[in-house]
């Protein structure tokens, strides 16, 4: 299939792009490189462009006879979204609607969309099923929910087929050691902890130890980026007339911030200094997936089921690329 991968130079997008190529698809990566890295993609596949450039999107979709879009391009920092909501509405909502209109203009009506567990807000029942109410508590989660809703409306009105994949916490790096997490600035827990292990940071700030969890720190479900990538390929293969679905992608196991730091200490063999800091705005106490639907409907089984196995791949990446793709 001919697939356009927006945000394909980003963290999850680059792993998915590689997985798509290996599965025999023809891909083009569309990325404005505001967050993505050239080093994460094969240059001959990269089209540098912005979601707001609708004429360019139209010609890319037409010229390459694109049949499906995997849409990763987005701003994805919960904390920043609280401080700068305008950027998030602009990029994630207005930008995505520009892409969707370019698709409509060219008759492309299949999309695999990067959604998030942040659309659930503070769930009533954990592990979270797809039937949980979606009541996001930060602008990031809300922007993703808006697009889920738009896709559902486009499906009803224009016959689109789509999959909204609600990731839990994407983490880890490619087994080959050449793709990994490189955000600027980095805000995610595992990279920050490992950068501290490498001596690049003084200490990890633990955002809150007074949450209603066993050790007071937030619980998250860390899912390996290659497992996420594999789910995207399966989801793409299922798209077709009348097919729309939403799936949680997580392992079903939750770890506190302290447990993640402990795992990083075990894997790296280094003592990692940490300090308790105030809670970060927009953080729900616990997010863990019930991913039964993805197992049932896609036959998807994460390969990385322990936090250590996930951290090991990330540790290899950070050791070999202490400056990220600049190395
Ligand atoms: N944390 C710290 N110190 C840090 C960084 C993070 O204590 O320096 C904590 C956070 O407060 C949170 C946990 O570690 O409790 C995980 O934080 P991340 O920033 O790594 O991930 P988030 O859970 O905030 O966000 C991720 C993705 C989003 C997604 C979200 C769903 O980045 O795209 O999960 O919660 F929407």
Coordinates of C-alpha atoms in Angstrom, one line a residue, residues 89-319:
X89 CA -5.0 23.7 19.3
X90 CA -3.2 25.1 16.3
X91 CA -1.0 22.2 15.6
X92 CA -3.0 19.2 16.7
X93 CA -6.5 20.4 15.8
X94 CA -6.1 23.0 13.0
X95 CA -3.1 21.2 11.5
X96 CA -4.9 17.8 11.5
X97 CA -8.1 19.3 10.0
X98 CA -5.9 20.8 7.2
X99 CA -4.6 17.3 6.5
X100 CA -8.0 15.8 6.6
X101 CA -9.3 18.3 4.1
X102 CA -6.3 17.6 1.8
X103 CA -7.3 13.9 2.1
X104 CA -10.9 14.7 1.2
X105 CA -9.8 16.7 -1.8
X106 CA -7.8 13.8 -3.1
X107 CA -10.1 11.0 -2.2
X108 CA -7.9 9.4 0.5
X109 CA -10.2 8.1 3.1
X110 CA -8.2 5.9 5.4
X111 CA -6.3 7.0 8.5
X112 CA -4.5 5.5 11.4
X113 CA -4.5 8.2 14.0
X114 CA -2.1 8.6 17.0
X115 CA -4.4 9.2 19.9
X116 CA -3.6 8.9 23.6
X117 CA -4.7 7.7 27.0
X118 CA -4.6 11.4 27.9
X119 CA -8.1 11.5 26.3
X120 CA -9.5 9.7 29.4
X121 CA -8.5 12.3 31.9
X122 CA -8.8 10.8 35.4
X123 CA -10.5 7.4 34.7
X124 CA -13.1 6.0 37.0
X125 CA -11.9 2.4 36.5
X126 CA -8.3 1.4 36.1
X127 CA -7.2 -0.6 34.0
X128 CA -8.9 1.6 31.5
X129 CA -11.1 0.1 28.8
X130 CA -12.1 1.9 25.6
X131 CA -15.6 2.4 27.0
X132 CA -14.3 4.6 29.8
X133 CA -15.6 8.2 29.6
X134 CA -13.2 10.5 27.7
X135 CA -12.8 13.6 29.9
X136 CA -9.3 15.0 29.3
X137 CA -7.8 17.1 32.0
X138 CA -5.2 18.8 29.9
X139 CA -5.3 20.6 26.5
X140 CA -3.1 17.9 24.8
X141 CA -5.6 15.2 25.6
X142 CA -8.5 17.4 24.5
X143 CA -6.9 18.2 21.1
X144 CA -6.6 14.5 20.5
X145 CA -10.2 13.8 21.5
X146 CA -11.4 16.5 19.1
X147 CA -9.8 14.7 16.2
X148 CA -11.1 11.3 17.3
X149 CA -14.6 12.9 17.2
X150 CA -13.8 14.6 13.8
X151 CA -12.8 11.2 12.4
X152 CA -16.0 9.6 13.7
X153 CA -18.0 12.3 12.0
X154 CA -16.0 12.1 8.7
X155 CA -16.6 8.3 8.8
X156 CA -20.3 8.8 9.2
X157 CA -20.6 11.6 6.6
X158 CA -17.9 10.7 4.0
X159 CA -17.4 7.0 4.5
X160 CA -13.9 7.2 6.0
X161 CA -12.2 4.2 7.6
X162 CA -10.0 4.9 10.6
X163 CA -8.3 3.5 13.6
X164 CA -7.7 5.8 16.7
X165 CA -4.9 4.2 18.6
X166 CA -4.7 5.4 22.2
X167 CA -1.2 5.0 23.3
X168 CA -0.2 4.8 26.9
X169 CA 3.4 5.8 27.6
X170 CA 5.6 5.2 24.5
X171 CA 9.1 4.2 25.6
X172 CA 12.2 2.3 24.7
X173 CA 14.2 2.3 21.5
X174 CA 14.8 0.1 18.4
X175 CA 16.4 -3.2 19.1
X176 CA 19.1 -2.4 16.5
X177 CA 20.1 0.6 18.6
X178 CA 19.9 3.2 15.8
X179 CA 16.4 4.8 16.5
X180 CA 15.4 6.1 19.8
X181 CA 13.9 9.0 21.8
X182 CA 15.4 12.4 21.1
X183 CA 13.2 15.3 22.1
X184 CA 14.3 18.9 22.6
X185 CA 13.6 19.7 25.4
X186 CA 13.2 16.2 26.9
X187 CA 10.3 16.0 29.3
X188 CA 9.7 12.2 29.4
X189 CA 10.5 10.2 32.4
X190 CA 12.7 7.4 31.1
X191 CA 15.0 9.5 29.0
X192 CA 15.4 12.0 31.8
X193 CA 16.3 9.2 34.3
X194 CA 18.8 7.7 31.9
X195 CA 20.4 11.0 31.1
X196 CA 20.8 11.5 34.8
X197 CA 22.4 8.0 35.0
X198 CA 24.8 9.2 32.3
X199 CA 25.7 12.3 34.3
X200 CA 24.0 14.7 31.9
X201 CA 21.6 15.9 34.5
X202 CA 22.2 16.4 38.2
X203 CA 19.0 14.7 39.5
X204 CA 15.6 13.5 38.5
X205 CA 12.8 15.7 39.8
X206 CA 9.9 13.4 40.9
X207 CA 6.8 15.4 40.2
X208 CA 4.7 14.7 43.3
X209 CA 4.9 12.0 46.0
X210 CA 1.4 12.6 47.4
X211 CA -0.7 10.8 44.9
X212 CA -3.1 8.1 46.0
X213 CA -0.8 5.3 44.8
X214 CA 1.3 2.8 46.8
X215 CA 4.4 5.0 47.0
X216 CA 2.7 8.3 46.3
X217 CA 4.2 8.8 42.8
X218 CA 2.2 8.6 39.5
X219 CA 1.5 5.2 37.8
X220 CA 1.9 4.8 34.1
X221 CA 1.8 2.0 31.6
X222 CA 5.0 2.0 29.6
X223 CA 4.7 0.4 26.2
X224 CA 7.6 -0.2 23.9
X225 CA 7.8 1.9 20.8
X226 CA 8.3 -1.1 18.5
X227 CA 5.2 -2.8 20.0
X228 CA 3.3 0.4 19.2
X229 CA 4.7 0.3 15.6
X230 CA 3.6 -3.3 15.1
X231 CA 0.1 -2.4 16.2
X232 CA -0.1 0.4 13.6
X233 CA 0.7 -2.1 10.8
X234 CA -2.0 -4.5 12.0
X235 CA -4.5 -1.6 12.3
X236 CA -3.7 -0.4 8.8
X237 CA -4.3 -3.9 7.4
X238 CA -7.7 -4.0 9.0
X239 CA -8.9 -0.7 7.5
X240 CA -11.5 -0.9 4.7
X241 CA -15.1 0.1 3.9
X242 CA -17.1 0.6 7.0
X243 CA -14.3 -0.1 9.4
X244 CA -13.7 2.2 12.3
X245 CA -12.2 1.4 15.7
X246 CA -10.5 2.8 18.8
X247 CA -8.0 0.7 20.7
X248 CA -5.9 1.1 23.8
X249 CA -2.2 0.2 23.3
X250 CA -0.5 -0.6 26.6
X251 CA 0.9 -3.6 28.4
X252 CA -1.7 -3.6 31.1
X253 CA 0.9 -3.3 33.8
X254 CA 1.4 0.0 35.7
X255 CA 4.7 1.3 37.3
X256 CA 5.2 4.2 39.6
X257 CA 7.8 6.9 38.9
X258 CA 9.9 5.4 41.7
X259 CA 9.6 1.9 40.3
X260 CA 10.8 3.2 36.9
X261 CA 13.8 4.9 38.6
X262 CA 14.6 1.7 40.4
X263 CA 14.4 -0.3 37.1
X264 CA 16.8 2.2 35.5
X265 CA 19.2 1.8 38.4
X266 CA 19.1 -2.0 38.0
X267 CA 19.6 -1.8 34.2
X268 CA 22.3 0.8 34.2
X269 CA 24.1 -0.4 37.4
X270 CA 24.3 3.2 38.5
X271 CA 22.9 5.2 41.4
X272 CA 20.5 7.8 40.1
X273 CA 19.9 10.9 42.3
X274 CA 16.4 12.2 42.6
X275 CA 14.5 14.9 44.4
X276 CA 10.8 15.3 45.2
X277 CA 9.3 18.3 43.4
X278 CA 5.7 19.7 43.2
X279 CA 3.1 17.9 41.1
X280 CA 3.2 18.8 37.4
X281 CA 0.0 20.4 36.2
X282 CA -2.2 18.1 34.1
X283 CA -0.9 14.7 35.4
X284 CA -3.5 12.1 36.3
X285 CA -2.5 9.8 39.2
X286 CA -2.7 6.5 37.4
X287 CA -3.1 5.4 33.8
X288 CA -3.0 1.7 32.9
X289 CA -4.5 0.1 29.9
X290 CA -6.9 -2.7 29.5
X291 CA -5.6 -3.7 26.1
X292 CA -7.8 -6.8 25.6
X293 CA -9.5 -5.3 22.6
X294 CA -6.3 -4.8 20.7
X295 CA -5.2 -8.4 21.5
X296 CA -8.6 -9.7 20.4
X297 CA -9.1 -7.5 17.3
X298 CA -5.6 -7.2 16.0
X299 CA -4.0 -10.3 17.5
X300 CA -1.5 -7.9 19.0
X301 CA 0.8 -9.0 21.8
X302 CA 3.5 -6.7 23.1
X303 CA 6.9 -8.3 22.9
X304 CA 8.4 -6.2 25.7
X305 CA 6.4 -7.1 28.8
X306 CA 8.8 -6.1 31.6
X307 CA 9.9 -2.6 32.5
X308 CA 13.5 -3.8 32.6
X309 CA 13.3 -5.0 29.0
X310 CA 12.0 -1.7 27.8
X311 CA 14.5 0.3 29.8
X312 CA 17.4 -1.9 28.5
X313 CA 16.7 -0.8 24.9
X314 CA 16.5 2.8 25.9
X315 CA 19.7 2.5 27.9
X316 CA 21.5 1.1 24.9
X317 CA 20.3 4.0 22.8
X318 CA 21.2 6.7 25.3
X319 CA 24.7 5.2 25.9

